Amino acid sequence: MPDLAAQIESVSALAEPQRRALYRYVVAQPEPVSRDQAAAATGLPRHTAKFHLDRLAADGLLDTEFRRLGTRRGPGAGRPTKLYRRSAREFDVTVPDRRYALAAAVLAAAAEDSASHGTPIREAVCTAAAAAGTQAARESGDDVLTVLAALGFEPRDEGAVTTLANCPFHRLAVDHPDLTCGMSLHLVGAVLAERGADATTAVLDPAPGRCCVVLTGGRRQGC
């Protein structure tokens, strides 16, 4: 799961005007471009363009490759030219942390299940959310609270109860609270089950300003 702070740091590189102009030029081109091309297109000195392009590549915003330009090959053809193109890496930076791509994946899987097998949509959402929680816990290998933090829930230990200070699906929860809270419940419950947290249970306990799910003792609620 991408670290939010790292993503913010990478995207913040675009706040510099010259760097932003270079990025916009590169991503608008159908083919990778050289430093000379980027410098000429933006009116920047070559050494300035080189510095900013390499910074964008280091931050994961651009990818690089080396290729000989022109038709000459063999001895005397010169060194390959460093070229820049848009990175395939995706950035999704929101503050507070939101995970709408995760919600979309859960809902898409639920829709497919419902269409293919006639599963009631609410049940399908719960099943898909549990599968997503299980996968997140397996891929992380960390403890429960670390996994939940990586998912954007911001767990806070308050003694007998651990609250989740942030709802990563906030806008969905505002418009569709029953479906979204059920999704969160089963996502969190699956993380607990996968990490072997048998003494902890996810339950619904809605309150303003936080996720509707808390971690406590007792029986986990179903769909």
Short mmCIF file of C-alpha atoms in Angstrom, two decimals:
data_model
loop_
_atom_site.label_atom_id
_atom_site.label_comp_id
_atom_site.label_asym_id
_atom_site.label_seq_id
_atom_site.Cartn_x
_atom_site.Cartn_y
_atom_site.Cartn_z
CA MET A 1 0.00 0.00 0.00
CA PRO A 2 1.61 3.31 -1.07
CA ASP A 3 2.66 5.57 1.83
CA LEU A 4 0.63 8.81 1.81
CA ALA A 5 3.54 10.96 3.02
CA ALA A 6 5.79 9.60 0.25
CA GLN A 7 3.13 10.29 -2.36
CA ILE A 8 2.64 13.84 -1.11
CA GLU A 9 6.40 14.43 -1.24
CA SER A 10 6.58 13.13 -4.82
CA VAL A 11 3.64 15.16 -6.09
CA SER A 12 4.91 18.27 -4.29
CA ALA A 13 7.80 18.27 -6.76
CA LEU A 14 5.35 19.71 -9.28
CA ALA A 15 4.93 22.86 -7.19
CA GLU A 16 8.15 24.22 -8.74
CA PRO A 17 7.07 26.14 -11.92
CA GLN A 18 9.93 25.06 -14.20
CA ARG A 19 9.59 21.45 -13.13
CA ARG A 20 5.84 21.58 -13.69
CA ALA A 21 6.33 23.02 -17.18
CA LEU A 22 8.75 20.24 -18.08
CA TYR A 23 6.41 17.58 -16.73
CA ARG A 24 3.48 18.96 -18.73
CA TYR A 25 5.58 18.99 -21.89
CA VAL A 26 6.86 15.43 -21.46
CA VAL A 27 3.46 13.88 -20.72
CA ALA A 28 1.88 15.67 -23.69
CA GLN A 29 4.27 14.01 -26.17
CA PRO A 30 3.39 10.74 -27.92
CA GLU A 31 7.00 9.48 -27.63
CA PRO A 32 9.74 9.78 -24.99
CA VAL A 33 11.71 13.03 -25.24
CA SER A 34 15.34 14.00 -24.66
CA ARG A 35 16.70 16.70 -22.39
CA ASP A 36 17.47 18.84 -25.41
CA GLN A 37 13.92 18.55 -26.71
CA ALA A 38 12.43 19.38 -23.32
CA ALA A 39 14.79 22.31 -22.80
CA ALA A 40 14.03 23.77 -26.23
CA ALA A 41 10.27 23.35 -25.81
CA THR A 42 10.19 25.06 -22.42
CA GLY A 43 12.87 27.69 -23.06
CA LEU A 44 15.07 26.45 -20.23
CA PRO A 45 18.85 25.99 -20.24
CA ARG A 46 19.82 22.37 -20.83
CA HIS A 47 21.47 21.97 -17.42
CA THR A 48 18.32 23.31 -15.72
CA ALA A 49 16.11 20.95 -17.71
CA LYS A 50 18.42 18.05 -16.83
CA PHE A 51 18.23 18.81 -13.12
CA HIS A 52 14.44 19.05 -13.03
CA LEU A 53 13.83 16.06 -15.31
CA ASP A 54 16.05 13.87 -13.16
CA ARG A 55 14.27 15.09 -10.04
CA LEU A 56 10.90 14.14 -11.61
CA ALA A 57 12.30 10.71 -12.45
CA ALA A 58 13.67 10.24 -8.92
CA ASP A 59 10.24 11.09 -7.52
CA GLY A 60 8.57 8.48 -9.72
CA LEU A 61 6.70 10.99 -11.88
CA LEU A 62 8.71 10.20 -15.03
CA ASP A 63 10.28 7.01 -16.35
CA THR A 64 13.55 6.97 -18.27
CA GLU A 65 15.11 4.88 -21.00
CA PHE A 66 18.28 5.03 -23.09
CA ARG A 67 18.14 4.89 -26.87
CA ARG A 68 20.33 5.90 -29.80
CA LEU A 69 18.57 8.54 -31.86
CA GLY A 70 18.92 8.64 -35.63
CA THR A 71 19.96 5.83 -37.95
CA ARG A 72 23.70 5.58 -37.27
CA ARG A 73 24.82 2.43 -35.42
CA GLY A 74 28.08 0.79 -34.43
CA PRO A 75 31.43 2.44 -33.54
CA GLY A 76 31.24 6.21 -33.61
CA ALA A 77 27.48 6.29 -33.21
CA GLY A 78 27.84 7.91 -29.82
CA ARG A 79 26.28 7.06 -26.49
CA PRO A 80 22.55 6.34 -26.20
CA THR A 81 20.43 9.35 -25.29
CA LYS A 82 18.52 9.48 -22.03
CA LEU A 83 14.81 9.86 -22.75
CA TYR A 84 11.90 10.72 -20.47
CA ARG A 85 8.26 9.67 -20.55
CA ARG A 86 5.27 9.66 -18.21
CA SER A 87 5.57 7.14 -15.40
CA ALA A 88 3.04 4.33 -15.18
CA ARG A 89 2.97 4.85 -11.41
CA GLU A 90 -0.33 6.19 -10.10
CA PHE A 91 -0.66 8.85 -7.41
CA ASP A 92 -3.83 9.35 -5.40
CA VAL A 93 -3.20 11.96 -2.73
CA THR A 94 -6.04 13.04 -0.45
CA VAL A 95 -5.97 14.56 3.02
CA PRO A 96 -7.44 13.07 5.14
CA ASP A 97 -6.48 9.73 3.63
CA ARG A 98 -9.17 8.36 1.31
CA ARG A 99 -9.21 5.01 -0.50
CA TYR A 100 -11.88 5.37 -3.17
CA ALA A 101 -9.95 3.14 -5.57
CA LEU A 102 -10.20 0.35 -2.98
CA ALA A 103 -13.92 0.97 -2.59
CA ALA A 104 -14.35 0.89 -6.38
CA ALA A 105 -12.51 -2.43 -6.58
CA VAL A 106 -14.71 -3.92 -3.85
CA LEU A 107 -17.91 -2.66 -5.45
CA ALA A 108 -16.84 -3.84 -8.93
CA ALA A 109 -16.10 -7.32 -7.60
CA ALA A 110 -19.46 -7.33 -5.83
CA ALA A 111 -21.28 -6.26 -8.99
CA GLU A 112 -19.64 -9.05 -10.97
CA ASP A 113 -20.55 -11.60 -8.29
CA SER A 114 -24.12 -10.37 -8.19
CA ALA A 115 -24.47 -10.41 -11.98
CA SER A 116 -22.84 -13.83 -12.44
CA HIS A 117 -24.32 -15.74 -9.51
CA GLY A 118 -27.38 -13.75 -8.48
CA THR A 119 -25.85 -12.96 -5.11
CA PRO A 120 -27.76 -10.17 -3.31
CA ILE A 121 -25.68 -7.01 -3.72
CA ARG A 122 -25.29 -6.33 0.00
CA GLU A 123 -24.01 -9.86 0.60
CA ALA A 124 -21.72 -9.57 -2.42
CA VAL A 125 -20.25 -6.31 -1.09
CA CYS A 126 -19.56 -7.89 2.29
CA THR A 127 -17.84 -10.89 0.64
CA ALA A 128 -15.75 -8.69 -1.65
CA ALA A 129 -14.77 -6.40 1.24
CA ALA A 130 -13.69 -9.39 3.34
CA ALA A 131 -11.57 -10.66 0.44
CA ALA A 132 -9.93 -7.23 0.12
CA GLY A 133 -9.17 -7.14 3.85
CA THR A 134 -7.70 -10.63 3.77
CA GLN A 135 -5.49 -9.73 0.81
CA ALA A 136 -4.28 -6.51 2.47
CA ALA A 137 -3.34 -8.37 5.66
CA ARG A 138 -1.53 -11.12 3.75
CA GLU A 139 0.43 -8.70 1.59
CA SER A 140 1.48 -6.59 4.58
CA GLY A 141 2.37 -9.23 7.15
CA ASP A 142 2.28 -6.54 9.85
CA ASP A 143 0.16 -6.39 13.00
CA VAL A 144 -3.52 -5.45 12.84
CA LEU A 145 -3.16 -1.76 13.70
CA THR A 146 -0.36 -1.28 11.15
CA VAL A 147 -2.44 -2.90 8.41
CA LEU A 148 -5.45 -0.76 9.29
CA ALA A 149 -3.30 2.36 9.33
CA ALA A 150 -2.00 1.47 5.87
CA LEU A 151 -5.61 1.18 4.71
CA GLY A 152 -6.28 4.72 5.93
CA PHE A 153 -8.37 3.98 9.04
CA GLU A 154 -6.06 5.74 11.56
CA PRO A 155 -6.60 3.36 14.52
CA ARG A 156 -6.38 4.90 17.99
CA ASP A 157 -6.07 2.72 21.08
CA GLU A 158 -8.42 4.05 23.76
CA GLY A 159 -8.13 1.24 26.26
CA ALA A 160 -10.98 -1.25 25.99
CA VAL A 161 -11.93 0.13 22.55
CA THR A 162 -9.81 1.02 19.54
CA THR A 163 -11.50 3.65 17.41
CA LEU A 164 -10.78 4.25 13.73
CA ALA A 165 -10.37 8.01 13.54
CA ASN A 166 -10.65 8.25 9.76
CA CYS A 167 -13.15 6.82 7.30
CA PRO A 168 -11.26 6.12 4.05
CA PHE A 169 -14.61 5.96 2.22
CA HIS A 170 -16.05 9.16 3.68
CA ARG A 171 -18.01 10.51 0.72
CA LEU A 172 -19.56 7.11 0.04
CA ALA A 173 -20.44 6.75 3.71
CA VAL A 174 -22.26 10.11 3.67
CA ASP A 175 -24.44 9.15 0.69
CA HIS A 176 -24.73 5.39 1.27
CA PRO A 177 -24.05 4.75 4.96
CA ASP A 178 -25.54 1.26 5.30
CA LEU A 179 -23.68 -0.22 2.34
CA THR A 180 -20.41 1.60 3.05
CA CYS A 181 -20.38 0.84 6.78
CA GLY A 182 -21.03 -2.82 6.00
CA MET A 183 -18.10 -2.75 3.60
CA SER A 184 -15.82 -1.21 6.24
CA LEU A 185 -16.99 -3.68 8.88
CA HIS A 186 -16.14 -6.73 6.81
CA LEU A 187 -12.91 -5.27 5.51
CA VAL A 188 -11.68 -4.60 9.05
CA GLY A 189 -13.06 -7.91 10.34
CA ALA A 190 -11.14 -9.81 7.67
CA VAL A 191 -7.90 -8.07 8.65
CA LEU A 192 -8.47 -9.17 12.25
CA ALA A 193 -9.19 -12.75 11.21
CA GLU A 194 -6.20 -12.99 8.88
CA ARG A 195 -3.78 -11.60 11.47
CA GLY A 196 -5.13 -13.96 14.14
CA ALA A 197 -6.55 -11.28 16.43
CA ASP A 198 -9.05 -13.66 18.01
CA ALA A 199 -9.56 -11.55 21.13
CA THR A 200 -10.54 -8.47 19.10
CA THR A 201 -13.76 -7.94 17.20
CA ALA A 202 -14.96 -5.34 14.71
CA VAL A 203 -18.39 -3.91 15.55
CA LEU A 204 -20.51 -1.08 14.21
CA ASP A 205 -20.65 1.92 16.52
CA PRO A 206 -21.33 5.00 14.36
CA ALA A 207 -20.29 8.40 15.68
CA PRO A 208 -19.56 11.75 14.01
CA GLY A 209 -16.05 12.46 12.80
CA ARG A 210 -14.72 8.90 12.58
CA CYS A 211 -15.26 5.51 10.97
CA CYS A 212 -18.41 3.67 12.00
CA VAL A 213 -16.36 0.62 13.01
CA VAL A 214 -14.58 0.17 16.34
CA LEU A 215 -12.47 -2.70 17.65
CA THR A 216 -13.61 -4.28 20.89
CA GLY A 217 -14.64 -7.59 22.46
CA GLY A 218 -17.87 -9.42 21.75
CA ARG A 219 -19.46 -10.96 18.72
CA ARG A 220 -18.70 -9.52 15.27
CA GLN A 221 -21.82 -8.31 13.48
CA GLY A 222 -22.81 -9.85 10.16
CA CYS A 223 -24.22 -8.36 6.98
#
